[in-house]
C-alpha cells in the first residue's frame, strides 16, 4: 500500500467541489433499508498521507466503521410499486423499461431480456445503469454476485451506440480498427478479464460493436493481429498487458475517442500491487480535459480510503452508489458460513476430505444440486500440495469423492492451463477447484455449492470475495473456513462481525494425531487415506508448501510455537522426522535463528533422503485400514515410504486412473521454481509490494502479488 499511497498523493492532491442533488426517497420499505445511494459532498479536502499509509487491516476496519455523513437514502421500492414508479419516471427496475423510455437501443434490450433471460434489475443495476447512461462518473459497491458487470457494460455499450448509431445494428461491413477504442475495462485477473469480455460479447452480439480481450500470459502478437484485423470498440484487459500494448508504438492500438474507463474490482486495482500500472496506463490515454470520459469503479468492497483516494479524479457530480449499508453484513445472506477449528495443520486436509465426502454423499442422497466446490489456499504451493494429495486418493481404486472432477488454478500455471481449468470447471456439474486467490474476485462459476477456505485468508476483503463465488444470482451456497488452532485468535480479529458460525461436526478436525488413539472407523479411514496419499506426493511439492506456509504465517508473533506446529504437520502429516531444510541466510532473514526445530541446510541436497520413519504419519489408530483388515500400530503410513527421489508425473497430467474416471485436469505446472507466496493475479507484472524472502536456494516467500 505504501507505494500506492505515495504515488497517489502525488497524483490526487487536487481539490474539487461537487454538489449533487439528493436522490428522491420514495415509499421507504424495510426491503429498501439496505440500499443506499450515497452522494459524497465532502468537497474540497486534501488527502491525509497518514490515512493512506495505513496497513490493509486498518483500511478494512476503517471501511467497516466509516460513517458517511452525506449519505442520502435512495431506497428501492418493492416490485409492485416499482412499475408504477417507472411509468411516472421513478427508478428503473426492469430492463424493458430501458427500451420503453428510449434510454437503451431496442436491439440491446432485446438481447438482455430475450437472449440472456434477464427481466428485473438487481439493486446495483437499478441504481447505476440510469445514472451511467447520463455519463456520470460512478463508484459502486454491491455484494458479490449481484450483477455489477452488466451494471457497467450496458451503459458503456449504449453510450458507444449513442455516438455512432450505426453500430446498433449488426453489419456485414466492419469499419472498426484497433485505433478506434471507445471504452476500456480493467480487471485485476486474467480470468476475470476474459469472463467480462465473454459477457460483453454476449451483450453486443446483435450490434456491430467489437469486443476484444488483452490479458497477460497469452501471445501478444496474436492478440494484436486479431485486434488489427477485427478492430476494437470495447477492450477488456489486465493492467500489465494494457500498458504493454498501449505503449507499443508499433501496435497501432489507440483510443483517441475513448469515452469510458472502468475499473472492476477497483479496490484491488488501486492497491499497491497494481497502482503503478494503473497510473501509468492512465497516462497513455487521451487527456480527459480534451477527450471527456466517464470513469466507473465497481467492487464488493470499497474501503472509505479508496473513495477518498479517487474522488479527486472523478468528474464533479460523481455518484457513490452503495447497496450495502454499514450495519449490514457484506456477504449475501443466502450463504451460510461455518468455521472449523482444526487441532493442527496436519488436521486440515483430513477435515477437508471429511467435509467433501459428507457433502457429496448428502447431496447424492437428497438429489440437491451436486457438490461443486472451490477450495482456497493462501499460496500456489499449498494448492499444488493439497490438490495432489486429494487427487492421489484415487490411486487405483474408486475415488472417495467420485464423481467429482478435479481442477486447479494458480498463477504459476500457464495461461492456457488456467483458462482451460476455468472453462472446464464452469461446465462441470460436480467438481472441485483448488485455487489460489486468482479466482477469488469476480469469477462467475455457475452452481458452486461450497466455498471452502483452508487457512486464514490474508484479509477480510479476501474472505468476502472468496465467499462470493457461491450464492450468486439468487442461488444458495455454503461457506466453510477450516483453520488450525494457532490461527483462531487472528480469525476473530480479522473476520469480526461476519456471520460465521463455529461448527464442530467434523470429527477429524479435533483428533490429536501426535498420540495413539482410538478413533471411529470412519475417522481412521480418512486419516489412513490422506496419510497414504501424502506418501505418494513428491518431496519437492511438500517442501515448497512448507516454505510457502512459513511465508504466509510471518504475521504470527510466537515463532517457536509456529515452527513447532509446522514441524508437527510434517511429522504427523507426512511422516518426516526432519522438516524441509532452509538455508542459513533464509533462517536469519526470517528471524528464526534462535528457534529450535529448524533444519538448516539445503533442501535440494536432502531430497534424495528417504523421508518418513517406521512410525510417522497419523499416529496409530485402532481402525480398519481402507484395504480391509485391522491396522496394527506403527503409523498411518504403514512404514517408511517415499517415492520422491525424482519428480514423478504430476497428477494433473493424467486424466484418469483406476476406477476413478473423474480425472484431474487443468495442467500441473511443476516448474514453479521461485515464489511460493500468495498469488492473486498473475498478469506477469513484476512490481508491487510483495515482500520476498529467501531468494537463494529457490526459496521465495511472502505475499508477492505477482507470484
Ligand atoms: N438482473 C439480473 N437478474 C438475474 N441474474 C443476473 C442479473 N444480472 C446479472 N445476473 C447474473 O448474476 C451473476 C453474477 O453477476 P456478476 O458476475 O456481474 O456479479 P458481480 O456483482 O460482478 O459479482 P462479483 O462481486 O463477484 O464480481 C451472473 O451469472 C449474471 O449473469
XYZ file of C-alpha atoms and ligand atoms in Angstrom:
738
model
C 0.000 0.000 0.000
C 2.853 2.343 0.737
C 3.922 2.553 -2.832
C 0.438 3.261 -3.929
C -0.112 5.859 -1.319
C 2.924 7.848 -2.177
C 2.100 7.873 -5.811
C -1.498 8.515 -5.106
C -0.669 11.501 -3.026
C 1.321 12.953 -5.841
C -1.487 12.383 -8.253
C -4.538 13.094 -6.193
C -3.956 16.269 -4.282
C -6.373 18.180 -6.478
C -9.213 19.695 -4.533
C -12.587 19.668 -6.020
C -16.055 20.687 -5.274
C -19.174 18.828 -6.127
C -22.744 19.216 -5.226
C -25.255 16.624 -6.165
C -28.974 16.814 -5.591
C -30.255 14.235 -3.194
C -31.862 11.337 -4.934
C -35.562 11.119 -4.336
C -36.576 8.845 -1.498
C -39.933 7.396 -2.166
C -42.036 4.835 -0.392
C -39.444 3.624 2.045
C -39.883 -0.006 2.954
C -37.897 -2.434 5.070
C -36.562 -4.062 1.936
C -35.175 -0.761 0.920
C -33.281 -0.051 4.086
C -30.185 -1.689 2.780
C -29.970 0.145 -0.473
C -28.326 3.478 -0.466
C -27.152 5.888 -2.977
C -24.517 7.847 -1.277
C -23.635 11.188 -2.630
C -20.395 12.373 -1.240
C -20.344 16.054 -0.737
C -17.094 16.069 1.173
C -15.828 18.580 -1.232
C -12.507 20.272 -1.059
C -10.266 18.236 1.157
C -6.731 17.172 0.685
C -5.871 13.554 1.290
C -4.146 12.776 4.502
C -0.932 10.909 3.938
C -1.141 9.189 7.298
C -4.503 7.749 6.424
C -3.289 6.424 3.131
C -0.196 4.895 4.585
C -2.195 2.710 6.895
C -1.805 -1.020 6.500
C -4.527 -3.021 4.919
C -6.027 -4.150 8.195
C -6.791 -0.688 9.359
C -8.027 0.004 5.870
C -10.582 -2.701 6.268
C -11.598 -1.656 9.736
C -11.855 1.930 8.697
C -14.035 0.906 5.814
C -16.339 -1.061 8.017
C -16.588 1.580 10.668
C -16.719 4.540 8.346
C -19.609 6.860 8.885
C -20.602 8.650 5.764
C -22.044 11.963 6.759
C -23.569 12.885 3.463
C -25.441 9.843 2.514
C -28.871 10.048 1.043
C -31.225 7.134 1.023
C -32.392 6.242 -2.420
C -34.226 3.175 -1.445
C -35.649 0.884 -3.964
C -39.392 0.380 -3.873
C -40.956 -3.046 -3.698
C -41.529 -4.563 -7.077
C -45.291 -3.926 -7.375
C -44.758 -0.264 -6.701
C -41.761 -0.016 -8.950
C -43.690 -0.441 -12.147
C -45.931 2.475 -11.289
C -42.902 4.452 -10.308
C -41.195 3.631 -13.567
C -44.210 4.773 -15.533
C -44.196 8.001 -13.675
C -40.494 8.470 -14.085
C -39.322 6.731 -10.878
C -36.318 4.462 -10.553
C -35.976 1.903 -13.290
C -36.144 -1.649 -12.061
C -36.843 -3.655 -15.232
C -34.665 -3.955 -18.294
C -37.554 -3.471 -20.718
C -38.145 -0.017 -19.246
C -34.806 0.987 -20.696
C -36.337 0.422 -24.081
C -39.787 1.913 -23.404
C -38.162 5.043 -22.008
C -35.849 5.191 -25.007
C -32.756 5.041 -22.868
C -31.175 1.987 -24.447
C -31.467 0.734 -28.009
C -34.156 -1.932 -28.510
C -31.657 -4.263 -30.035
C -29.554 -4.301 -26.883
C -32.516 -4.542 -24.519
C -33.870 -7.495 -26.501
C -30.537 -9.250 -26.130
C -30.730 -8.783 -22.363
C -34.333 -9.778 -21.899
C -34.738 -12.462 -24.539
C -31.328 -13.993 -25.084
C -29.857 -13.517 -21.618
C -33.243 -14.044 -19.988
C -32.927 -11.151 -17.518
C -36.045 -9.179 -16.651
C -35.662 -7.483 -13.290
C -32.644 -5.416 -12.394
C -30.711 -6.050 -9.247
C -30.378 -3.167 -6.786
C -26.979 -2.150 -8.013
C -28.086 -2.238 -11.645
C -31.146 -0.191 -10.850
C -29.027 2.410 -9.126
C -26.181 2.610 -11.602
C -27.436 1.982 -15.128
C -29.639 5.040 -15.466
C -27.003 7.325 -13.950
C -24.222 5.831 -16.021
C -26.247 6.320 -19.185
C -26.056 10.052 -18.485
C -22.273 9.857 -18.441
C -21.984 10.354 -14.676
C -18.839 9.027 -13.019
C -19.665 6.247 -10.586
C -18.170 4.368 -7.676
C -20.379 1.381 -6.906
C -20.222 -1.057 -4.041
C -22.585 -4.018 -4.011
C -22.432 -7.534 -2.672
C -20.771 -10.233 -4.712
C -22.789 -11.911 -7.439
C -25.346 -9.122 -7.798
C -24.731 -8.298 -11.451
C -22.261 -5.432 -11.278
C -20.772 -6.463 -14.622
C -23.948 -5.715 -16.525
C -24.224 -2.557 -14.442
C -21.291 -1.096 -16.314
C -21.378 -2.985 -19.621
C -24.882 -1.952 -20.557
C -24.346 1.825 -20.244
C -20.929 1.591 -21.905
C -22.478 -0.158 -24.879
C -25.375 2.265 -25.162
C -23.059 5.268 -24.888
C -20.914 3.896 -27.717
C -24.037 3.406 -29.825
C -25.261 6.901 -28.997
C -22.152 8.412 -30.558
C -22.209 6.062 -33.531
C -25.823 4.878 -34.113
C -24.876 2.616 -36.996
C -23.171 0.341 -34.513
C -26.551 -0.566 -33.018
C -27.223 -2.958 -35.875
C -25.293 -5.974 -36.853
C -23.481 -5.224 -40.056
C -21.550 -7.310 -42.515
C -19.161 -4.442 -43.070
C -16.843 -3.880 -40.192
C -15.304 -0.419 -40.200
C -13.594 -0.704 -36.853
C -9.825 -0.563 -36.372
C -7.501 -1.155 -33.460
C -7.170 2.609 -33.179
C -10.883 3.087 -32.553
C -11.230 2.029 -28.929
C -14.112 3.788 -27.190
C -14.103 2.068 -23.803
C -11.612 0.159 -21.667
C -12.448 -2.154 -18.773
C -9.575 -3.073 -16.458
C -9.659 -6.193 -14.312
C -7.068 -7.447 -11.820
C -7.001 -11.018 -13.096
C -6.795 -12.605 -16.492
C -9.670 -14.989 -15.867
C -11.930 -12.151 -14.836
C -10.946 -10.060 -17.868
C -11.783 -12.983 -20.145
C -15.072 -13.515 -18.348
C -16.050 -9.849 -18.688
C -15.090 -9.901 -22.367
C -17.263 -13.001 -22.866
C -20.230 -11.274 -21.201
C -19.626 -8.147 -23.303
C -19.604 -10.273 -26.471
C -22.937 -11.808 -25.456
C -24.372 -8.365 -24.888
C -23.118 -6.946 -28.199
C -23.943 -9.929 -30.368
C -26.765 -8.145 -32.187
C -24.761 -4.972 -32.709
C -21.594 -4.104 -34.633
C -19.666 -3.207 -31.503
C -16.426 -5.201 -31.374
C -15.101 -6.505 -28.063
C -11.519 -7.672 -27.535
C -9.598 -9.007 -24.536
C -5.959 -8.227 -23.755
C -4.546 -10.338 -20.942
C -1.109 -11.398 -19.850
C 0.075 -14.929 -20.437
C -1.267 -15.016 -23.971
C 0.674 -14.257 -27.119
C 0.769 -10.524 -27.517
C 1.428 -10.677 -31.242
C -1.517 -12.951 -31.862
C -3.845 -10.747 -29.809
C -2.655 -7.688 -31.685
C -3.190 -9.340 -35.049
C -6.785 -10.178 -34.087
C -7.339 -6.629 -32.951
C -5.844 -5.179 -36.104
C -7.935 -7.458 -38.294
C -11.239 -7.204 -36.446
C -10.895 -3.777 -34.852
C -11.974 -2.925 -31.320
C -14.516 -0.675 -29.665
C -14.506 -2.156 -26.190
C -11.273 -3.516 -24.782
C -11.156 -5.581 -21.592
C -7.744 -6.298 -20.135
C -5.365 -6.724 -17.252
C -3.148 -3.785 -16.299
C 0.180 -5.229 -17.448
C -0.974 -6.203 -20.925
C -2.942 -2.990 -21.426
C 0.160 -0.973 -20.655
C 2.181 -3.155 -22.916
C 0.008 -2.741 -25.983
C -0.789 0.927 -25.469
C 2.858 1.817 -25.023
C 3.958 -0.187 -28.053
C 4.132 2.428 -30.787
C 4.069 -0.220 -33.491
C 0.953 -1.954 -32.166
C -1.445 0.533 -33.714
C -3.663 0.363 -30.642
C -5.114 3.748 -29.789
C -8.128 5.260 -28.123
C -8.433 8.851 -29.352
C -12.227 8.750 -28.874
C -12.143 6.970 -25.519
C -15.368 7.756 -23.685
C -15.342 5.298 -20.776
C -12.867 3.730 -18.402
C -14.000 1.073 -15.920
C -12.032 -0.338 -13.008
C -13.654 -3.607 -11.990
C -12.577 -4.784 -8.520
C -11.480 -1.185 -8.124
C -10.133 -1.502 -4.589
C -7.765 -4.244 -5.732
C -6.636 -2.240 -8.737
C -5.907 0.753 -6.546
C -3.922 -1.339 -4.090
C -0.160 -1.112 -4.146
C 0.397 -4.098 -6.384
C -1.426 -2.576 -9.310
C -1.380 1.111 -8.711
C 1.808 1.891 -10.681
C 0.403 0.084 -13.697
C -2.969 1.790 -13.463
C -1.365 5.164 -13.029
C 0.925 4.563 -15.958
C -1.918 3.335 -18.115
C -3.960 6.445 -17.473
C -1.065 8.489 -18.817
C -1.267 6.569 -22.090
C -4.900 7.536 -22.544
C -6.140 10.812 -24.052
C -6.168 13.772 -21.682
C -9.715 13.839 -20.214
C -9.786 17.633 -20.496
C -9.555 17.234 -24.276
C -11.454 13.971 -24.715
C -14.048 13.782 -21.928
C -14.517 10.342 -20.496
C -16.607 8.638 -17.915
C -14.900 6.715 -15.116
C -16.666 3.904 -13.286
C -15.341 1.843 -10.410
C -17.046 -1.278 -9.124
C -16.354 -3.714 -6.310
C -17.997 -5.640 -3.498
C -15.531 -3.999 -1.119
C -14.764 -0.323 -1.358
C -12.985 0.941 1.731
C -13.568 4.543 2.638
C -9.943 5.311 1.862
C -10.429 4.213 -1.720
C -13.328 6.595 -2.103
C -11.223 9.365 -0.615
C -8.372 8.409 -2.873
C -10.223 8.502 -6.137
C -12.858 11.118 -5.754
C -10.485 13.886 -6.719
C -10.002 12.254 -10.073
C -13.678 11.816 -10.788
C -15.830 14.381 -12.502
C -17.804 16.739 -10.278
C -21.206 15.236 -9.690
C -19.927 11.692 -9.450
C -22.165 9.208 -7.681
C -21.200 6.850 -4.930
C -23.658 4.002 -5.087
C -23.648 1.657 -2.163
C -26.103 -1.169 -1.809
C -24.557 -2.495 1.399
C -25.284 -0.388 4.439
C -22.779 -0.012 7.237
C -24.731 -2.227 9.601
C -25.375 -4.916 7.026
C -23.206 -7.981 6.606
C -21.182 -7.658 3.426
C -21.775 -11.249 2.318
C -25.010 -12.469 0.841
C -27.485 -13.835 3.378
C -28.078 -16.949 1.341
C -24.565 -18.178 2.095
C -24.451 -19.993 5.419
C -20.939 -19.658 6.802
C -19.206 -22.133 9.118
C -15.791 -22.166 10.720
C -13.981 -25.289 11.833
C -11.053 -25.032 14.215
C -8.710 -27.906 13.435
C -6.254 -29.031 16.056
C -3.134 -28.620 13.929
C -2.040 -28.110 10.346
C -1.971 -31.902 9.951
C -5.735 -31.982 10.571
C -6.586 -29.608 7.731
C -6.696 -31.999 4.797
C -8.416 -34.833 6.649
C -11.048 -32.294 7.699
C -11.411 -31.121 4.119
C -11.865 -34.680 2.901
C -14.403 -35.463 5.613
C -16.410 -32.385 4.703
C -16.253 -33.022 0.962
C -17.239 -36.676 1.367
C -20.114 -35.851 3.666
C -21.467 -33.118 1.422
C -21.113 -35.249 -1.715
C -22.985 -38.102 -0.062
C -25.742 -35.922 1.371
C -26.341 -34.235 -1.947
C -26.404 -37.535 -3.794
C -28.981 -38.829 -1.346
C -31.225 -35.777 -1.300
C -30.994 -35.039 -5.012
C -29.903 -31.460 -4.354
C -27.532 -29.703 -6.762
C -24.376 -31.825 -6.851
C -21.373 -30.897 -4.752
C -19.358 -28.284 -6.618
C -16.719 -26.553 -4.539
C -13.886 -24.101 -4.763
C -11.207 -24.764 -2.164
C -8.970 -21.766 -1.494
C -5.436 -21.833 -0.126
C -3.044 -18.998 0.633
C -0.346 -19.892 -1.879
C 0.319 -21.729 -5.103
C 2.436 -24.329 -3.314
C -0.382 -25.202 -0.924
C -2.760 -25.534 -3.872
C -0.312 -27.938 -5.510
C 0.166 -29.989 -2.366
C -3.486 -30.249 -1.382
C -4.699 -30.957 -4.898
C -2.027 -33.624 -5.360
C -2.868 -35.345 -2.079
C -6.603 -35.227 -2.686
C -6.176 -36.439 -6.241
C -3.901 -39.289 -5.173
C -6.732 -40.666 -3.067
C -7.972 -42.227 -6.273
C -4.855 -44.300 -6.669
C -6.060 -47.457 -8.331
C -9.496 -47.544 -6.793
C -12.767 -45.710 -6.729
C -12.038 -42.141 -5.678
C -13.878 -41.288 -2.451
C -15.106 -38.044 -3.999
C -16.306 -39.543 -7.282
C -17.971 -38.420 -9.488
C -16.393 -35.020 -8.854
C -13.764 -33.886 -11.321
C -10.724 -32.070 -10.008
C -9.216 -28.871 -11.349
C -6.678 -26.419 -10.070
C -5.757 -22.835 -10.849
C -2.977 -20.595 -9.687
C -0.738 -18.000 -11.180
C 2.164 -20.318 -11.861
C 0.229 -22.319 -14.380
C 0.360 -21.292 -17.982
C -2.495 -19.131 -19.165
C -3.900 -21.844 -21.455
C -3.928 -24.221 -18.456
C -5.677 -21.610 -16.336
C -8.235 -20.811 -18.975
C -8.912 -24.483 -19.663
C -9.346 -25.223 -15.958
C -11.737 -22.280 -15.515
C -13.774 -23.229 -18.583
C -13.987 -26.883 -17.621
C -14.859 -26.170 -14.013
C -17.563 -23.817 -15.243
C -19.022 -26.537 -17.446
C -18.798 -29.417 -14.955
C -21.707 -30.263 -12.680
C -19.789 -31.911 -9.867
C -16.233 -30.703 -9.396
C -13.649 -29.357 -7.001
C -11.475 -26.436 -7.995
C -8.335 -25.996 -5.896
C -7.395 -22.387 -6.225
C -5.239 -19.554 -5.036
C -6.708 -16.077 -4.986
C -6.589 -15.737 -8.771
C -10.249 -16.774 -8.816
C -11.278 -15.043 -5.593
C -12.703 -11.943 -7.214
C -15.365 -11.588 -9.812
C -15.326 -15.096 -11.231
C -18.832 -16.273 -12.033
C -18.736 -20.064 -11.959
C -22.275 -21.386 -12.093
C -23.753 -23.558 -9.357
C -20.884 -23.514 -6.898
C -22.434 -25.051 -3.797
C -19.475 -24.642 -1.427
C -16.586 -22.256 -0.948
C -14.067 -23.820 1.405
C -11.189 -21.698 2.685
C -8.313 -23.646 4.171
C -6.190 -21.446 6.406
C -6.762 -17.844 7.265
C -7.388 -15.605 4.261
C -4.988 -12.706 4.012
C -7.633 -10.177 4.944
C -11.313 -9.616 5.464
C -11.969 -8.494 1.893
C -10.350 -11.627 0.524
C -12.681 -13.688 2.709
C -15.684 -11.758 1.410
C -14.707 -12.037 -2.247
C -13.931 -15.750 -1.956
C -17.264 -16.423 -0.262
C -18.875 -14.519 -3.107
C -18.066 -17.330 -5.533
C -21.143 -19.109 -4.179
C -24.661 -17.844 -3.564
C -24.598 -15.933 -6.847
C -27.543 -14.624 -8.827
C -30.027 -15.627 -6.146
C -28.781 -19.190 -5.556
C -27.957 -20.796 -2.207
C -24.447 -21.652 -1.087
C -22.297 -22.612 1.879
C -19.039 -21.176 3.091
C -16.581 -23.174 5.202
C -13.448 -21.846 6.833
C -11.057 -24.530 8.089
C -8.268 -23.131 10.213
C -5.687 -24.538 12.556
C -5.816 -23.679 16.233
C -2.924 -21.232 16.061
C -4.988 -19.015 13.765
C -8.096 -18.858 15.905
C -7.264 -15.534 17.582
C -6.418 -13.830 14.323
C -9.596 -15.124 12.726
C -11.647 -13.448 15.433
C -9.712 -10.280 14.821
C -9.842 -10.212 11.023
C -13.316 -11.544 10.453
C -15.158 -9.899 13.311
C -18.803 -9.171 12.629
C -19.169 -11.620 9.782
C -21.928 -14.197 10.150
C -19.608 -17.166 10.630
C -20.799 -19.913 12.946
C -18.389 -22.296 14.683
C -19.023 -25.838 13.540
C -17.769 -28.914 15.390
C -19.434 -31.615 13.349
C -16.261 -32.771 11.584
C -14.571 -35.401 13.713
C -11.157 -35.359 12.076
C -10.678 -31.705 12.959
C -10.120 -32.390 16.628
C -8.156 -35.651 16.539
C -4.779 -35.421 18.255
C -2.501 -37.037 15.719
C 0.556 -36.881 17.896
C -0.718 -39.725 20.083
C -2.017 -43.161 19.599
C -5.716 -43.029 19.996
C -8.895 -44.930 19.446
C -10.908 -43.393 16.647
C -14.086 -44.311 14.876
C -13.709 -46.440 11.757
C -14.738 -43.562 9.528
C -12.124 -41.252 11.028
C -9.478 -43.956 10.830
C -10.317 -44.497 7.199
C -9.968 -40.808 6.350
C -6.680 -40.470 8.212
C -5.284 -43.549 6.525
C -6.409 -42.417 3.101
C -4.842 -38.988 3.458
C -1.707 -40.416 5.069
C -1.138 -42.911 2.287
C -1.917 -40.384 -0.367
C 0.513 -37.872 1.151
C 3.203 -40.506 0.812
C 2.646 -40.687 -2.908
C 3.232 -36.965 -3.386
C 6.819 -35.986 -4.070
C 9.104 -34.322 -1.574
C 9.558 -31.126 -3.584
C 5.834 -30.362 -3.568
C 5.755 -30.777 0.196
C 8.867 -28.695 0.834
C 7.515 -25.849 -1.231
C 4.240 -25.918 0.662
C 6.156 -25.789 3.952
C 8.138 -22.766 2.798
C 5.031 -21.063 1.498
C 3.237 -21.587 4.790
C 6.208 -20.179 6.639
C 5.962 -17.098 4.464
C 2.226 -16.773 4.957
C 2.497 -17.049 8.729
C 5.079 -14.314 9.120
C 2.431 -12.328 10.945
C 2.359 -14.934 13.727
C 4.303 -13.463 16.643
C 5.267 -16.639 18.515
C 7.864 -18.063 16.163
C 8.709 -21.106 18.299
C 5.049 -22.009 18.516
C 4.709 -21.640 14.751
C 7.718 -23.828 13.963
C 6.542 -26.473 16.446
C 3.128 -26.521 14.767
C 4.634 -26.730 11.294
C 7.043 -29.480 12.248
C 4.206 -31.398 13.811
C 2.495 -31.139 10.429
C 5.479 -32.529 8.521
C 5.947 -35.295 11.078
C 2.402 -36.457 11.581
C 1.005 -35.383 8.236
C 3.779 -36.651 6.011
C 5.887 -38.867 8.252
C 9.024 -36.720 8.054
C 11.346 -36.875 11.036
C 13.017 -33.645 9.975
C 11.315 -30.688 8.368
C 12.434 -29.318 4.992
C 15.811 -27.603 5.034
C 16.247 -23.862 4.974
C 19.402 -22.027 4.047
C 21.200 -20.230 6.919
C 20.621 -16.995 5.076
C 16.905 -17.520 4.962
C 16.741 -18.629 8.579
C 18.352 -15.335 9.546
C 16.119 -13.286 7.368
C 13.005 -14.863 8.766
C 14.224 -14.185 12.283
C 14.351 -17.900 13.100
C 17.988 -18.287 14.083
C 17.181 -18.735 17.769
C 14.271 -21.048 17.163
C 14.534 -24.783 17.840
C 13.471 -27.308 15.258
C 14.807 -25.579 12.153
C 16.576 -27.810 9.674
C 19.404 -25.593 8.476
C 20.807 -26.748 5.180
C 19.872 -27.014 1.564
C 16.724 -28.835 0.626
C 17.966 -29.908 -2.783
C 20.787 -31.821 -1.083
C 18.301 -33.566 1.177
C 15.801 -34.531 -1.427
C 17.393 -37.879 -2.021
C 16.960 -38.845 1.636
C 14.202 -41.244 2.336
C 11.840 -39.362 4.483
C 9.471 -40.874 6.923
C 10.234 -43.386 9.566
C 8.584 -46.559 10.590
C 6.355 -44.510 12.772
C 5.425 -41.124 11.465
C 2.158 -40.411 9.853
C -1.046 -40.050 11.746
C -0.017 -41.762 14.904
C -1.560 -45.120 15.429
C -5.259 -45.682 15.340
C -7.394 -48.692 16.032
C -9.382 -48.544 12.881
C -9.739 -50.788 9.903
C -7.458 -49.960 7.027
C -9.156 -48.902 3.838
C -7.903 -52.026 2.112
C -9.509 -54.236 4.684
C -8.283 -55.884 7.828
C -7.429 -54.168 11.059
C -4.395 -51.992 11.074
C -1.762 -52.671 13.580
C 0.085 -49.889 15.277
C 3.062 -48.324 13.694
C 1.678 -45.303 11.985
C -0.825 -44.404 9.401
C 1.625 -44.733 6.573
C 2.474 -48.352 7.014
C 6.166 -47.730 7.264
C 8.736 -45.662 5.566
C 7.746 -44.860 2.081
C 8.858 -42.014 -0.066
C 8.755 -42.015 -3.797
C 10.238 -38.596 -4.029
C 13.710 -39.319 -5.215
C 12.829 -37.929 -8.589
C 9.911 -35.944 -9.852
C 7.025 -38.107 -10.739
C 4.467 -37.093 -13.302
C 2.077 -34.582 -11.839
C -1.388 -35.839 -11.144
C -2.834 -33.213 -13.404
C -1.047 -34.761 -16.326
C -3.119 -37.871 -16.007
C -6.724 -37.813 -16.977
C -7.965 -40.827 -15.132
C -6.678 -43.722 -13.190
C -8.034 -46.930 -11.953
C -11.643 -46.874 -11.068
C -11.820 -43.119 -10.874
C -12.978 -41.529 -14.031
C -13.261 -38.044 -12.653
C -9.719 -37.230 -13.615
C -7.684 -34.196 -12.841
C -7.378 -31.507 -15.344
C -6.159 -28.046 -15.742
C -2.488 -28.841 -16.026
C 0.068 -29.208 -13.355
C 2.995 -26.926 -13.573
C 5.992 -28.264 -11.775
C 8.312 -25.567 -12.981
C 7.351 -23.273 -10.221
C 10.938 -22.506 -9.264
C 10.741 -19.305 -7.338
C 7.949 -17.807 -5.441
C 5.777 -19.782 -3.094
C 3.939 -16.771 -1.879
C 0.332 -15.868 -2.250
C -0.897 -15.079 -5.676
C -3.932 -13.404 -6.943
C -3.362 -12.022 -10.324
C -0.506 -13.355 -12.339
C -0.507 -10.766 -15.011
C 3.210 -11.128 -15.435
C 3.808 -7.809 -13.796
C 6.850 -7.708 -11.636
C 6.191 -4.707 -9.456
C 4.104 -4.497 -6.377
C 4.660 -4.517 -2.725
C 5.050 -8.192 -2.120
C 7.898 -8.770 0.221
C 10.164 -11.521 -0.864
C 12.353 -13.521 1.373
C 14.950 -16.083 0.698
C 15.703 -15.581 -2.936
C 18.570 -18.012 -2.523
C 18.054 -21.725 -2.802
C 14.867 -21.136 -4.719
C 13.087 -20.240 -1.538
C 10.809 -17.361 -2.056
C 8.150 -16.267 0.354
C 5.660 -13.772 1.267
C 2.863 -12.041 -0.434
C 4.300 -11.314 -3.836
C 1.321 -10.075 -5.768
C 2.736 -11.426 -8.968
C 3.874 -14.799 -7.855
N -30.678 -8.659 -13.232
C -30.222 -9.898 -13.073
N -31.039 -10.909 -12.715
C -30.587 -12.162 -12.553
N -29.301 -12.536 -12.733
C -28.439 -11.573 -13.090
C -28.836 -10.216 -13.288
N -27.771 -9.501 -13.667
C -26.724 -10.363 -13.698
N -27.128 -11.595 -13.363
C -26.298 -12.818 -13.262
O -25.723 -12.820 -11.953
C -24.453 -13.460 -11.981
C -23.429 -12.605 -11.255
O -23.213 -11.421 -11.981
P -21.806 -10.669 -11.927
O -20.700 -11.615 -12.217
O -21.913 -9.457 -12.746
O -21.765 -10.295 -10.387
P -20.807 -9.265 -9.620
O -21.701 -8.407 -8.795
O -19.919 -8.589 -10.592
O -20.017 -10.242 -8.679
P -18.541 -10.085 -8.059
O -18.649 -9.084 -6.947
O -18.231 -11.430 -7.566
O -17.661 -9.602 -9.169
C -24.128 -13.672 -13.449
O -24.324 -15.022 -13.753
C -25.106 -12.805 -14.188
O -25.445 -13.319 -15.450
